[in-house]
Amino acid sequence: MDLQVIVLSGTPGTGKTTLAKLLSQATGIKNVGLSKLVEEKSLFSGIDKERGSLIADLNRLIPEVKRLAEEAGGELIVEGHYADVIPREWVRKVIVLRTHPKELERRLREKGWSHRKIMENVQAEIIGVCTYDAVEAYGWALVYEIDTTSKQPHESLKEALEIISEGGERYRVGRIDWLAQLEREGVLDRYF
């Protein structure tokens, strides 16, 4: 069976889970969150005590994602900040959600995250780790970015649907550069 997976990636707090649910409702394509799947099915090899997170066992996770995609008729929406683990040949489109670092910091603080964990994730967002990983895994042609900073979820959904159905050329990687923007704003040294 030819799999057609839509990958939603991004730093924690950018809106992946919310968008995955809305996209699933709008398209009728089942969605799965990697972190939730790893936890629910015990698909982990250990615990990263420093970060307080599970270490996914990819040798068990990837076959489970394949099984779920096949069970869903070949189409699946996969969301997670490490969603670049999905095999390239399965991937139809990759959408990386991006959020301005100041807003991301606020969102993660509201979730009650520690200062250290917030800064680690905000720094990852500033330098575009999820975008870099997605491009490395899938190539430029499959990867798009949506800035969720000041958007309501339905606005991000509209953009995601445009990317999936029409190609979304205006969402190509390279438009979002938090490093340069924070430098222009004079606050880059606050994060590094």
Tab-separated table of C-alpha atoms in Angstrom:
chain	number	residue	atom	x	y	z
A	1	MET	CA	0.000	0.000	0.000
A	2	ASP	CA	1.264	3.452	-0.934
A	3	LEU	CA	1.260	5.569	2.244
A	4	GLN	CA	0.444	9.284	2.173
A	5	VAL	CA	1.481	10.802	5.501
A	6	ILE	CA	1.111	14.477	6.341
A	7	VAL	CA	3.719	15.394	8.943
A	8	LEU	CA	3.068	18.257	11.402
A	9	SER	CA	6.209	19.255	13.254
A	10	GLY	CA	7.356	22.167	15.375
A	11	THR	CA	8.726	23.120	18.740
A	12	PRO	CA	6.471	22.226	21.697
A	13	GLY	CA	3.883	24.984	22.177
A	14	THR	CA	3.480	25.968	18.517
A	15	GLY	CA	0.017	24.395	18.146
A	16	LYS	CA	0.678	21.003	16.540
A	17	THR	CA	-1.839	18.975	18.526
A	18	THR	CA	-4.650	21.493	18.022
A	19	LEU	CA	-3.948	21.808	14.296
A	20	ALA	CA	-3.705	18.011	13.882
A	21	LYS	CA	-7.179	17.603	15.386
A	22	LEU	CA	-8.682	20.363	13.225
A	23	LEU	CA	-6.964	19.062	10.097
A	24	SER	CA	-8.226	15.573	10.830
A	25	GLN	CA	-11.792	16.857	11.209
A	26	ALA	CA	-11.560	18.927	8.012
A	27	THR	CA	-10.051	16.190	5.838
A	28	GLY	CA	-11.364	13.008	7.417
A	29	ILE	CA	-7.777	11.750	7.722
A	30	LYS	CA	-6.950	10.080	11.043
A	31	ASN	CA	-4.274	11.793	13.143
A	32	VAL	CA	-1.784	10.434	15.625
A	33	GLY	CA	0.460	12.262	18.073
A	34	LEU	CA	3.844	10.577	18.365
A	35	SER	CA	4.430	11.444	22.040
A	36	LYS	CA	0.982	10.200	23.018
A	37	LEU	CA	1.437	7.012	20.962
A	38	VAL	CA	4.830	6.341	22.550
A	39	GLU	CA	3.334	6.739	26.014
A	40	GLU	CA	0.089	4.819	25.436
A	41	LYS	CA	1.727	1.848	23.669
A	42	SER	CA	4.916	1.877	25.802
A	43	LEU	CA	7.036	2.389	22.685
A	44	PHE	CA	10.007	3.794	24.558
A	45	SER	CA	13.441	2.508	25.466
A	46	GLY	CA	13.990	4.647	28.546
A	47	ILE	CA	13.443	7.972	30.242
A	48	ASP	CA	15.478	11.106	29.689
A	49	LYS	CA	15.625	12.242	33.327
A	50	GLU	CA	17.283	15.543	32.433
A	51	ARG	CA	14.393	16.542	30.146
A	52	GLY	CA	11.657	14.594	31.900
A	53	SER	CA	10.589	12.818	28.730
A	54	LEU	CA	10.362	9.342	27.259
A	55	ILE	CA	12.954	8.142	24.752
A	56	ALA	CA	11.031	6.768	21.772
A	57	ASP	CA	12.018	3.310	20.539
A	58	LEU	CA	11.975	3.966	16.796
A	59	ASN	CA	12.305	0.267	15.993
A	60	ARG	CA	8.872	-0.221	17.546
A	61	LEU	CA	7.345	3.214	16.848
A	62	ILE	CA	7.799	3.296	13.057
A	63	PRO	CA	6.108	-0.100	12.453
A	64	GLU	CA	3.205	1.026	14.669
A	65	VAL	CA	2.806	4.238	12.628
A	66	LYS	CA	2.858	2.149	9.442
A	67	ARG	CA	0.208	-0.170	10.868
A	68	LEU	CA	-1.998	2.800	11.805
A	69	ALA	CA	-1.573	4.379	8.350
A	70	GLU	CA	-2.458	1.131	6.593
A	71	GLU	CA	-5.417	0.625	8.913
A	72	ALA	CA	-6.582	4.151	7.987
A	73	GLY	CA	-6.489	3.404	4.256
A	74	GLY	CA	-2.982	4.700	3.628
A	75	GLU	CA	-3.462	8.293	4.791
A	76	LEU	CA	-2.415	9.602	8.187
A	77	ILE	CA	-1.580	12.890	9.889
A	78	VAL	CA	1.407	12.458	12.214
A	79	GLU	CA	2.255	15.225	14.676
A	80	GLY	CA	5.173	15.687	16.996
A	81	HIS	CA	8.313	17.723	17.533
A	82	TYR	CA	10.392	14.765	16.310
A	83	ALA	CA	8.084	13.776	13.454
A	84	ASP	CA	11.053	13.795	11.075
A	85	VAL	CA	11.513	10.102	11.967
A	86	ILE	CA	8.762	9.093	9.516
A	87	PRO	CA	10.319	7.436	6.433
A	88	ARG	CA	10.595	9.852	3.505
A	89	GLU	CA	8.856	7.524	1.047
A	90	TRP	CA	5.674	7.701	3.148
A	91	VAL	CA	5.537	11.504	3.323
A	92	ARG	CA	3.199	13.618	1.207
A	93	LYS	CA	3.807	17.030	2.851
A	94	VAL	CA	5.569	18.357	5.947
A	95	ILE	CA	4.237	21.412	7.748
A	96	VAL	CA	6.426	22.927	10.456
A	97	LEU	CA	4.628	25.254	12.849
A	98	ARG	CA	6.654	28.257	13.999
A	99	THR	CA	5.919	30.750	16.789
A	100	HIS	CA	7.726	33.974	17.703
A	101	PRO	CA	10.058	33.172	20.621
A	102	LYS	CA	8.470	35.728	22.976
A	103	GLU	CA	5.022	34.213	22.397
A	104	LEU	CA	6.384	30.672	22.653
A	105	GLU	CA	8.028	31.534	25.963
A	106	ARG	CA	4.684	32.853	27.236
A	107	ARG	CA	2.808	29.723	26.131
A	108	LEU	CA	5.326	27.355	27.723
A	109	ARG	CA	5.326	29.380	30.948
A	110	GLU	CA	1.513	29.062	31.033
A	111	LYS	CA	1.945	25.281	30.763
A	112	GLY	CA	4.052	25.411	33.929
A	113	TRP	CA	7.318	24.356	32.314
A	114	SER	CA	10.619	24.963	34.131
A	115	HIS	CA	12.749	27.938	33.087
A	116	ARG	CA	15.437	25.590	31.782
A	117	LYS	CA	13.016	23.598	29.625
A	118	ILE	CA	11.403	26.802	28.331
A	119	MET	CA	14.764	28.285	27.332
A	120	GLU	CA	15.884	25.052	25.655
A	121	ASN	CA	12.732	25.004	23.509
A	122	VAL	CA	12.742	28.745	22.775
A	123	GLN	CA	16.376	28.511	21.650
A	124	ALA	CA	15.464	25.550	19.423
A	125	GLU	CA	12.676	27.656	17.893
A	126	ILE	CA	14.975	30.638	17.344
A	127	ILE	CA	17.479	28.614	15.355
A	128	GLY	CA	14.772	26.593	13.587
A	129	VAL	CA	15.723	23.094	14.747
A	130	CYS	CA	12.454	21.454	13.640
A	131	THR	CA	12.617	23.093	10.207
A	132	TYR	CA	16.251	22.084	9.805
A	133	ASP	CA	15.490	18.496	10.828
A	134	ALA	CA	12.518	18.336	8.442
A	135	VAL	CA	14.526	19.651	5.491
A	136	GLU	CA	17.355	17.231	6.303
A	137	ALA	CA	14.924	14.307	6.444
A	138	TYR	CA	12.637	15.174	3.511
A	139	GLY	CA	14.288	17.816	1.328
A	140	TRP	CA	13.151	21.372	0.565
A	141	ALA	CA	10.391	20.344	-1.840
A	142	LEU	CA	8.197	18.695	0.819
A	143	VAL	CA	8.634	21.162	3.715
A	144	TYR	CA	6.485	24.227	4.465
A	145	GLU	CA	6.223	26.590	7.452
A	146	ILE	CA	3.254	28.287	9.103
A	147	ASP	CA	3.736	31.136	11.581
A	148	THR	CA	1.164	30.503	14.334
A	149	THR	CA	2.243	33.442	16.526
A	150	SER	CA	-0.889	35.582	16.366
A	151	LYS	CA	-3.265	33.246	14.544
A	152	GLN	CA	-6.374	31.543	15.761
A	153	PRO	CA	-6.368	27.765	15.149
A	154	HIS	CA	-8.879	28.056	12.285
A	155	GLU	CA	-6.512	30.454	10.483
A	156	SER	CA	-3.639	27.970	10.731
A	157	LEU	CA	-6.028	25.262	9.513
A	158	LYS	CA	-6.870	27.318	6.427
A	159	GLU	CA	-3.167	27.711	5.645
A	160	ALA	CA	-2.472	24.000	6.211
A	161	LEU	CA	-5.326	23.059	3.868
A	162	GLU	CA	-3.911	25.427	1.242
A	163	ILE	CA	-0.500	23.743	1.546
A	164	ILE	CA	-1.996	20.267	1.258
A	165	SER	CA	-4.373	20.950	-1.620
A	166	GLU	CA	-2.765	23.748	-3.617
A	167	GLY	CA	0.934	23.413	-2.921
A	168	GLY	CA	1.215	26.464	-0.667
A	169	GLU	CA	4.172	28.092	-2.402
A	170	ARG	CA	3.945	31.152	-0.157
A	171	TYR	CA	4.665	28.931	2.865
A	172	ARG	CA	8.040	27.708	1.625
A	173	VAL	CA	10.894	27.430	4.108
A	174	GLY	CA	13.010	30.550	4.509
A	175	ARG	CA	10.458	33.260	5.234
A	176	ILE	CA	10.628	32.881	9.020
A	177	ASP	CA	13.899	34.028	10.597
A	178	TRP	CA	13.536	34.590	14.333
A	179	LEU	CA	17.291	35.055	14.758
A	180	ALA	CA	17.337	38.114	12.508
A	181	GLN	CA	14.055	39.434	13.897
A	182	LEU	CA	15.183	39.196	17.530
A	183	GLU	CA	18.443	40.881	16.602
A	184	ARG	CA	16.497	43.740	14.948
A	185	GLU	CA	14.324	43.948	18.077
A	186	GLY	CA	17.486	44.121	20.214
A	187	VAL	CA	16.514	41.165	22.429
A	188	LEU	CA	18.515	38.265	20.998
A	189	ASP	CA	20.984	38.268	23.919
A	190	ARG	CA	18.062	37.586	26.270
A	191	TYR	CA	17.864	34.036	24.912
A	192	PHE	CA	21.549	33.168	24.469
